[in-house]
Amino acid sequence: AVVSTQSTGTMTFLLETLNSGDKGRQSVIFVLDEFDLFTQHHNQHLLYNLFDLSQSKSTPIALIGLTCRQDVMELMEKRVKSRFSHRQFFLFGPPTFDEYAAIAKDILCPEKVSSVAWKKHVEDVFTSSDYKVKTYLERIYNFNRSIGILKNCLTWVPLQMESNSPKINTDALEEKLIEVFKDSKAALIQSMSRLECCILIAMARLSTKHANQPFNLEMVLHEYKEFIAFEGGKINALPNHDLAVQALEKMIKSQLVRTLSSRQSKVQKDYKLMYLNIDIMDLTNIFKTCTLPSSIQKWAQSVLTF
């Protein structure tokens, strides 16, 4: 009874607060994960009131529901459904590797290819799980599961087959993969914040100074601090530690940086060893295309002077 009373009081407070707004107030967006569970509440009171408020001109709110159930519309009461905008977006998860491989096979052997020998070769490659081709597909799959990138890597292959020996050129596949990885990393770095660029430059300098030996976040921030001291305060001071950690985690997730091993789970974040996962020469060339202050740009290019 106490829980029920508290819940009712909270609901009343929420509705009164939202009703007290006007068009000039900042908009509020509600995201309800596992939306179907809210339909199990008594009389669907919360959904009814939120949907009702979203239609009010004086209360700028929006409601977004997330669910895995495709029959969620049938779970809503009639009075709730009548206030719903009926805008639905169906999102599909990434394909499994088997599904990804099947798509790759269709790309390599489109209907317009008339060569019987080529079709047989592609069929044999996927039936026998050719090691080199499978490894190539796995690397693309683990890098980015976008079908667009897969097409970029494979569409040209049938066009380059030799009539006297229609076989997949694995060496050419490897060259294409390197090119795609390089282009993707360039786009990623060009979209990074100034702080993230500075941390990446510090990593590159450490890698060059110490002959590609592993480094940790503390060493990176020390390198960054030396740059700030050299510039005499011409740029912003050393960043907040939490922001630096967030930047590092983003680089690890995007595979610009890789940790030394999984055995470092108990090691503090500042002292976990890692490597830079991009060629230094490629990195400095990418930085030339980035919009950075001249002092940071010079610092980036100085990586090669050690």
mmCIF file of C-alpha atoms in Angstrom:
data_model
loop_
_atom_site.group_PDB
_atom_site.id
_atom_site.type_symbol
_atom_site.label_atom_id
_atom_site.label_comp_id
_atom_site.label_asym_id
_atom_site.label_seq_id
_atom_site.Cartn_x
_atom_site.Cartn_y
_atom_site.Cartn_z
ATOM 1 C CA ALA A 1 0.000 0.000 0.000
ATOM 2 C CA VAL A 2 2.898 2.312 0.829
ATOM 3 C CA VAL A 3 4.537 1.573 -2.546
ATOM 4 C CA SER A 4 1.239 2.216 -4.337
ATOM 5 C CA THR A 5 0.784 5.534 -2.526
ATOM 6 C CA GLN A 6 4.328 6.616 -3.356
ATOM 7 C CA SER A 7 3.841 5.651 -6.998
ATOM 8 C CA THR A 8 0.607 7.626 -7.216
ATOM 9 C CA GLY A 9 2.264 10.646 -5.619
ATOM 10 C CA THR A 10 5.158 10.473 -8.058
ATOM 11 C CA MET A 11 2.780 10.231 -10.999
ATOM 12 C CA THR A 12 0.777 13.213 -9.758
ATOM 13 C CA PHE A 13 3.947 15.271 -9.297
ATOM 14 C CA LEU A 14 5.197 14.337 -12.791
ATOM 15 C CA LEU A 15 1.930 15.269 -14.494
ATOM 16 C CA GLU A 16 1.612 18.549 -12.590
ATOM 17 C CA THR A 17 5.193 19.478 -13.478
ATOM 18 C CA LEU A 18 4.680 18.742 -17.167
ATOM 19 C CA ASN A 19 1.340 20.541 -17.263
ATOM 20 C CA SER A 20 2.915 23.652 -15.792
ATOM 21 C CA GLY A 21 5.084 24.109 -18.906
ATOM 22 C CA ASP A 22 4.422 26.121 -22.037
ATOM 23 C CA LYS A 23 5.675 26.339 -25.616
ATOM 24 C CA GLY A 24 8.642 28.418 -24.534
ATOM 25 C CA ARG A 25 9.997 25.696 -22.250
ATOM 26 C CA GLN A 26 12.661 23.194 -23.269
ATOM 27 C CA SER A 27 11.268 20.049 -24.906
ATOM 28 C CA VAL A 28 11.302 16.773 -22.978
ATOM 29 C CA ILE A 29 11.798 13.375 -24.625
ATOM 30 C CA PHE A 30 10.740 10.200 -22.793
ATOM 31 C CA VAL A 31 12.371 6.947 -23.944
ATOM 32 C CA LEU A 32 10.573 3.866 -22.595
ATOM 33 C CA ASP A 33 12.704 0.744 -23.004
ATOM 34 C CA GLU A 34 10.787 -2.580 -23.067
ATOM 35 C CA PHE A 35 7.676 -0.633 -23.938
ATOM 36 C CA ASP A 36 5.515 -3.777 -23.849
ATOM 37 C CA LEU A 37 6.012 -4.040 -20.077
ATOM 38 C CA PHE A 38 4.332 -0.658 -19.604
ATOM 39 C CA THR A 39 1.200 -2.055 -21.238
ATOM 40 C CA GLN A 40 0.924 -4.493 -18.316
ATOM 41 C CA HIS A 41 0.466 -1.687 -15.784
ATOM 42 C CA HIS A 42 -2.983 -1.274 -14.283
ATOM 43 C CA ASN A 43 -5.225 0.578 -16.772
ATOM 44 C CA GLN A 44 -2.046 1.610 -18.630
ATOM 45 C CA HIS A 45 -2.322 4.826 -16.631
ATOM 46 C CA LEU A 46 1.221 6.066 -17.309
ATOM 47 C CA LEU A 47 1.003 5.532 -21.080
ATOM 48 C CA TYR A 48 -2.407 7.150 -21.286
ATOM 49 C CA ASN A 49 -1.295 10.309 -19.472
ATOM 50 C CA LEU A 50 2.004 10.648 -21.346
ATOM 51 C CA PHE A 51 0.374 10.190 -24.745
ATOM 52 C CA ASP A 52 -2.358 12.610 -23.731
ATOM 53 C CA LEU A 53 0.213 15.221 -22.677
ATOM 54 C CA SER A 54 2.191 14.787 -25.900
ATOM 55 C CA GLN A 55 -0.868 16.005 -27.821
ATOM 56 C CA SER A 56 -1.182 19.116 -25.668
ATOM 57 C CA LYS A 57 -0.011 22.294 -27.387
ATOM 58 C CA SER A 58 1.198 23.749 -24.089
ATOM 59 C CA THR A 59 3.513 20.832 -23.224
ATOM 60 C CA PRO A 60 6.393 20.163 -25.649
ATOM 61 C CA ILE A 61 7.082 16.475 -24.982
ATOM 62 C CA ALA A 62 7.721 13.429 -27.172
ATOM 63 C CA LEU A 63 7.450 9.761 -26.282
ATOM 64 C CA ILE A 64 9.590 7.005 -27.821
ATOM 65 C CA GLY A 65 8.939 3.350 -27.047
ATOM 66 C CA LEU A 66 11.441 0.527 -27.660
ATOM 67 C CA THR A 67 10.350 -3.091 -27.811
ATOM 68 C CA CYS A 68 11.185 -6.447 -29.382
ATOM 69 C CA ARG A 69 7.516 -7.383 -29.718
ATOM 70 C CA GLN A 70 5.915 -6.740 -33.088
ATOM 71 C CA ASP A 71 2.405 -7.189 -31.652
ATOM 72 C CA VAL A 72 2.824 -4.320 -29.181
ATOM 73 C CA MET A 73 0.023 -2.341 -30.863
ATOM 74 C CA GLU A 74 -2.415 -5.079 -29.896
ATOM 75 C CA LEU A 75 -1.340 -4.810 -26.266
ATOM 76 C CA MET A 76 -2.419 -1.169 -25.923
ATOM 77 C CA GLU A 77 -5.880 -0.304 -24.661
ATOM 78 C CA LYS A 78 -8.208 1.443 -27.092
ATOM 79 C CA ARG A 79 -8.012 4.809 -25.289
ATOM 80 C CA VAL A 80 -4.183 4.649 -25.313
ATOM 81 C CA LYS A 81 -3.995 3.542 -28.933
ATOM 82 C CA SER A 82 -6.231 6.435 -30.000
ATOM 83 C CA ARG A 83 -3.631 8.896 -28.685
ATOM 84 C CA PHE A 84 -0.694 7.135 -30.322
ATOM 85 C CA SER A 85 0.716 8.681 -33.514
ATOM 86 C CA HIS A 86 1.109 5.191 -35.090
ATOM 87 C CA ARG A 87 4.617 5.992 -36.285
ATOM 88 C CA GLN A 88 6.573 2.754 -36.211
ATOM 89 C CA PHE A 89 10.168 2.049 -37.215
ATOM 90 C CA PHE A 90 11.354 -1.534 -37.580
ATOM 91 C CA LEU A 91 15.073 -1.960 -36.977
ATOM 92 C CA PHE A 92 16.944 -5.161 -37.701
ATOM 93 C CA GLY A 93 20.076 -6.324 -35.945
ATOM 94 C CA PRO A 94 23.338 -7.015 -37.779
ATOM 95 C CA PRO A 95 23.488 -10.269 -39.790
ATOM 96 C CA THR A 96 25.137 -13.383 -38.398
ATOM 97 C CA PHE A 97 28.390 -14.394 -40.062
ATOM 98 C CA ASP A 98 26.620 -17.137 -42.055
ATOM 99 C CA GLU A 99 24.096 -14.602 -43.358
ATOM 100 C CA TYR A 100 26.946 -12.185 -44.084
ATOM 101 C CA ALA A 101 28.815 -14.882 -46.041
ATOM 102 C CA ALA A 102 25.669 -15.672 -48.050
ATOM 103 C CA ILE A 103 25.371 -11.990 -49.023
ATOM 104 C CA ALA A 104 29.056 -11.982 -49.988
ATOM 105 C CA LYS A 105 28.448 -14.979 -52.219
ATOM 106 C CA ASP A 106 25.594 -13.163 -54.012
ATOM 107 C CA ILE A 107 27.840 -10.111 -54.523
ATOM 108 C CA LEU A 108 30.635 -12.229 -55.982
ATOM 109 C CA CYS A 109 28.295 -14.137 -58.249
ATOM 110 C CA PRO A 110 25.539 -11.762 -59.459
ATOM 111 C CA GLU A 111 23.011 -12.899 -62.040
ATOM 112 C CA LYS A 112 24.662 -10.890 -64.832
ATOM 113 C CA VAL A 113 27.844 -13.013 -64.589
ATOM 114 C CA SER A 114 27.557 -15.562 -67.406
ATOM 115 C CA SER A 115 30.797 -17.475 -66.782
ATOM 116 C CA VAL A 116 29.906 -21.008 -65.714
ATOM 117 C CA ALA A 117 33.478 -21.586 -64.543
ATOM 118 C CA TRP A 118 33.346 -18.500 -62.291
ATOM 119 C CA LYS A 119 30.016 -19.514 -60.771
ATOM 120 C CA LYS A 120 31.394 -23.007 -60.077
ATOM 121 C CA HIS A 121 34.546 -21.527 -58.520
ATOM 122 C CA VAL A 122 32.560 -19.238 -56.181
ATOM 123 C CA GLU A 123 30.282 -22.142 -55.229
ATOM 124 C CA ASP A 124 33.299 -24.334 -54.470
ATOM 125 C CA VAL A 125 34.960 -21.579 -52.415
ATOM 126 C CA PHE A 126 31.936 -21.168 -50.131
ATOM 127 C CA THR A 127 31.084 -24.869 -49.993
ATOM 128 C CA SER A 128 34.624 -25.835 -48.970
ATOM 129 C CA SER A 129 34.981 -22.757 -46.672
ATOM 130 C CA ASP A 130 38.184 -21.642 -48.389
ATOM 131 C CA TYR A 131 40.471 -20.521 -45.542
ATOM 132 C CA LYS A 132 41.816 -17.349 -47.158
ATOM 133 C CA VAL A 133 38.439 -16.086 -48.366
ATOM 134 C CA LYS A 134 36.755 -16.971 -45.064
ATOM 135 C CA THR A 135 39.483 -15.141 -43.109
ATOM 136 C CA TYR A 136 39.069 -12.127 -45.377
ATOM 137 C CA LEU A 137 35.280 -12.054 -44.798
ATOM 138 C CA GLU A 138 35.724 -12.491 -41.044
ATOM 139 C CA ARG A 139 38.070 -9.499 -40.907
ATOM 140 C CA ILE A 140 35.545 -7.291 -42.725
ATOM 141 C CA TYR A 141 32.712 -8.650 -40.554
ATOM 142 C CA ASN A 142 34.592 -7.926 -37.317
ATOM 143 C CA PHE A 143 35.618 -4.475 -38.542
ATOM 144 C CA ASN A 144 32.211 -3.265 -39.725
ATOM 145 C CA ARG A 145 29.110 -5.327 -40.546
ATOM 146 C CA SER A 146 27.752 -2.760 -42.969
ATOM 147 C CA ILE A 147 26.640 -4.378 -46.233
ATOM 148 C CA GLY A 148 27.764 -1.190 -47.997
ATOM 149 C CA ILE A 149 31.384 -1.780 -46.942
ATOM 150 C CA LEU A 150 31.101 -5.448 -47.951
ATOM 151 C CA LYS A 151 29.949 -4.395 -51.434
ATOM 152 C CA ASN A 152 32.794 -1.903 -51.618
ATOM 153 C CA CYS A 153 35.246 -4.712 -50.871
ATOM 154 C CA LEU A 154 33.791 -7.308 -53.247
ATOM 155 C CA THR A 155 31.839 -5.722 -56.136
ATOM 156 C CA TRP A 156 34.968 -5.197 -58.261
ATOM 157 C CA VAL A 157 36.148 -8.826 -57.924
ATOM 158 C CA PRO A 158 34.005 -10.389 -60.727
ATOM 159 C CA LEU A 159 35.013 -7.540 -63.035
ATOM 160 C CA GLN A 160 38.695 -8.444 -62.699
ATOM 161 C CA MET A 161 38.470 -12.186 -63.203
ATOM 162 C CA GLU A 162 40.596 -13.634 -65.978
ATOM 163 C CA SER A 163 38.699 -15.538 -68.664
ATOM 164 C CA ASN A 164 41.330 -18.290 -68.859
ATOM 165 C CA SER A 165 41.529 -18.746 -65.067
ATOM 166 C CA PRO A 166 38.443 -17.373 -63.280
ATOM 167 C CA LYS A 167 39.544 -17.455 -59.657
ATOM 168 C CA ILE A 168 39.336 -15.057 -56.724
ATOM 169 C CA ASN A 169 42.632 -13.212 -56.338
ATOM 170 C CA THR A 170 43.226 -13.324 -52.566
ATOM 171 C CA ASP A 171 46.232 -10.982 -52.804
ATOM 172 C CA ALA A 172 44.052 -8.347 -54.484
ATOM 173 C CA LEU A 173 41.414 -8.891 -51.786
ATOM 174 C CA GLU A 174 44.025 -8.181 -49.118
ATOM 175 C CA GLU A 175 45.084 -4.947 -50.844
ATOM 176 C CA LYS A 176 41.450 -3.832 -51.075
ATOM 177 C CA LEU A 177 40.862 -4.616 -47.424
ATOM 178 C CA ILE A 178 43.846 -2.478 -46.382
ATOM 179 C CA GLU A 179 42.522 0.374 -48.543
ATOM 180 C CA VAL A 180 39.028 0.174 -47.019
ATOM 181 C CA PHE A 181 40.399 0.059 -43.462
ATOM 182 C CA LYS A 182 42.596 3.071 -44.178
ATOM 183 C CA ASP A 183 39.710 5.109 -45.657
ATOM 184 C CA SER A 184 37.431 4.227 -42.726
ATOM 185 C CA LYS A 185 40.018 5.223 -40.136
ATOM 186 C CA ALA A 186 40.683 8.479 -41.992
ATOM 187 C CA ALA A 187 36.986 9.396 -41.851
ATOM 188 C CA LEU A 188 36.880 8.495 -38.155
ATOM 189 C CA ILE A 189 39.933 10.605 -37.241
ATOM 190 C CA GLN A 190 38.699 13.579 -39.284
ATOM 191 C CA SER A 191 35.488 13.565 -37.210
ATOM 192 C CA MET A 192 37.290 13.460 -33.844
ATOM 193 C CA SER A 193 37.315 16.296 -31.322
ATOM 194 C CA ARG A 194 40.437 18.385 -30.688
ATOM 195 C CA LEU A 195 41.023 16.580 -27.379
ATOM 196 C CA GLU A 196 40.817 13.164 -29.041
ATOM 197 C CA CYS A 197 43.244 14.288 -31.761
ATOM 198 C CA CYS A 198 45.729 15.525 -29.139
ATOM 199 C CA ILE A 199 45.572 12.241 -27.240
ATOM 200 C CA LEU A 200 46.087 10.310 -30.473
ATOM 201 C CA ILE A 201 49.097 12.489 -31.381
ATOM 202 C CA ALA A 202 50.589 11.904 -27.911
ATOM 203 C CA MET A 203 50.171 8.151 -28.442
ATOM 204 C CA ALA A 204 51.875 8.349 -31.829
ATOM 205 C CA ARG A 205 54.807 10.284 -30.332
ATOM 206 C CA LEU A 206 55.219 7.689 -27.579
ATOM 207 C CA SER A 207 55.125 4.853 -30.134
ATOM 208 C CA THR A 208 57.843 6.541 -32.199
ATOM 209 C CA LYS A 209 59.985 7.536 -29.196
ATOM 210 C CA HIS A 210 59.991 4.053 -27.706
ATOM 211 C CA ALA A 211 60.127 1.968 -30.898
ATOM 212 C CA ASN A 212 56.492 0.809 -30.786
ATOM 213 C CA GLN A 213 56.665 -0.284 -27.160
ATOM 214 C CA PRO A 214 53.319 -0.305 -25.272
ATOM 215 C CA PHE A 215 52.190 2.776 -23.356
ATOM 216 C CA ASN A 216 49.464 3.661 -20.860
ATOM 217 C CA LEU A 217 47.125 6.603 -20.279
ATOM 218 C CA GLU A 218 49.365 8.169 -17.634
ATOM 219 C CA MET A 219 52.261 8.292 -20.137
ATOM 220 C CA VAL A 220 49.950 9.750 -22.799
ATOM 221 C CA LEU A 221 48.732 12.547 -20.518
ATOM 222 C CA HIS A 222 52.321 13.291 -19.482
ATOM 223 C CA GLU A 223 53.290 13.649 -23.145
ATOM 224 C CA TYR A 224 50.301 15.943 -23.690
ATOM 225 C CA LYS A 225 51.273 17.989 -20.605
ATOM 226 C CA GLU A 226 54.792 18.504 -22.006
ATOM 227 C CA PHE A 227 53.288 19.847 -25.239
ATOM 228 C CA ILE A 228 51.109 22.316 -23.309
ATOM 229 C CA ALA A 229 54.141 23.478 -21.312
ATOM 230 C CA PHE A 230 56.157 23.919 -24.512
ATOM 231 C CA GLU A 231 53.380 26.028 -26.024
ATOM 232 C CA GLY A 232 53.379 28.236 -22.952
ATOM 233 C CA GLY A 233 49.621 28.118 -22.405
ATOM 234 C CA LYS A 234 48.712 28.981 -26.005
ATOM 235 C CA ILE A 235 46.213 26.123 -26.008
ATOM 236 C CA ASN A 236 43.755 24.804 -23.436
ATOM 237 C CA ALA A 237 45.131 23.261 -20.249
ATOM 238 C CA LEU A 238 45.263 19.539 -19.598
ATOM 239 C CA PRO A 239 41.760 18.051 -19.995
ATOM 240 C CA ASN A 240 39.571 16.649 -17.282
ATOM 241 C CA HIS A 241 40.745 13.114 -16.450
ATOM 242 C CA ASP A 242 37.302 11.583 -17.023
ATOM 243 C CA LEU A 243 37.118 13.145 -20.507
ATOM 244 C CA ALA A 244 40.528 11.668 -21.337
ATOM 245 C CA VAL A 245 39.335 8.215 -20.219
ATOM 246 C CA GLN A 246 36.206 8.561 -22.362
ATOM 247 C CA ALA A 247 38.331 9.552 -25.371
ATOM 248 C CA LEU A 248 40.576 6.524 -24.828
ATOM 249 C CA GLU A 249 37.623 4.136 -24.540
ATOM 250 C CA LYS A 250 36.215 5.521 -27.792
ATOM 251 C CA MET A 251 39.538 4.867 -29.570
ATOM 252 C CA ILE A 252 39.686 1.302 -28.248
ATOM 253 C CA LYS A 253 36.118 0.673 -29.387
ATOM 254 C CA SER A 254 36.865 2.056 -32.861
ATOM 255 C CA GLN A 255 40.051 -0.077 -33.029
ATOM 256 C CA LEU A 256 42.455 2.849 -33.333
ATOM 257 C CA VAL A 257 44.050 1.532 -30.138
ATOM 258 C CA ARG A 258 44.282 -2.044 -28.868
ATOM 259 C CA THR A 259 44.998 -3.168 -25.321
ATOM 260 C CA LEU A 260 47.937 -5.457 -24.641
ATOM 261 C CA SER A 261 45.940 -8.386 -23.239
ATOM 262 C CA SER A 262 42.778 -9.335 -21.388
ATOM 263 C CA ARG A 263 44.837 -10.146 -18.264
ATOM 264 C CA GLN A 264 44.828 -6.478 -17.290
ATOM 265 C CA SER A 265 41.237 -6.571 -16.009
ATOM 266 C CA LYS A 266 42.356 -5.723 -12.459
ATOM 267 C CA VAL A 267 44.776 -3.000 -13.554
ATOM 268 C CA GLN A 268 43.650 0.624 -13.126
ATOM 269 C CA LYS A 269 42.640 2.353 -16.354
ATOM 270 C CA ASP A 270 45.570 4.784 -16.150
ATOM 271 C CA TYR A 271 48.103 1.955 -16.174
ATOM 272 C CA LYS A 272 46.670 -0.515 -18.700
ATOM 273 C CA LEU A 273 49.186 -1.086 -21.486
ATOM 274 C CA MET A 274 48.139 -0.587 -25.108
ATOM 275 C CA TYR A 275 49.403 -0.150 -28.650
ATOM 276 C CA LEU A 276 48.479 2.230 -31.438
ATOM 277 C CA ASN A 277 46.599 0.250 -34.091
ATOM 278 C CA ILE A 278 47.338 2.456 -37.109
ATOM 279 C CA ASP A 279 50.494 3.060 -39.145
ATOM 280 C CA ILE A 280 52.323 6.231 -37.996
ATOM 281 C CA MET A 281 52.899 7.471 -41.558
ATOM 282 C CA ASP A 282 49.221 6.985 -42.420
ATOM 283 C CA LEU A 283 48.241 8.799 -39.212
ATOM 284 C CA THR A 284 50.367 11.871 -39.931
ATOM 285 C CA ASN A 285 49.011 12.044 -43.490
ATOM 286 C CA ILE A 286 45.441 11.879 -42.158
ATOM 287 C CA PHE A 287 46.144 14.683 -39.683
ATOM 288 C CA LYS A 288 47.210 16.892 -42.606
ATOM 289 C CA THR A 289 43.580 16.756 -43.782
ATOM 290 C CA CYS A 290 42.156 17.641 -40.338
ATOM 291 C CA THR A 291 41.133 21.155 -39.301
ATOM 292 C CA LEU A 292 43.431 21.815 -36.336
ATOM 293 C CA PRO A 293 45.221 24.875 -34.877
ATOM 294 C CA SER A 294 48.668 25.355 -36.423
ATOM 295 C CA SER A 295 50.449 24.494 -33.150
ATOM 296 C CA ILE A 296 48.680 21.124 -32.895
ATOM 297 C CA GLN A 297 49.208 20.469 -36.610
ATOM 298 C CA LYS A 298 52.967 21.045 -36.184
ATOM 299 C CA TRP A 299 52.948 18.766 -33.154
ATOM 300 C CA ALA A 300 51.265 16.045 -35.225
ATOM 301 C CA GLN A 301 53.829 16.285 -38.006
ATOM 302 C CA SER A 302 56.708 16.250 -35.488
ATOM 303 C CA VAL A 303 55.884 12.594 -34.768
ATOM 304 C CA LEU A 304 58.155 11.572 -37.651
ATOM 305 C CA THR A 305 61.160 13.610 -36.489
ATOM 306 C CA PHE A 306 62.353 11.346 -33.675
#
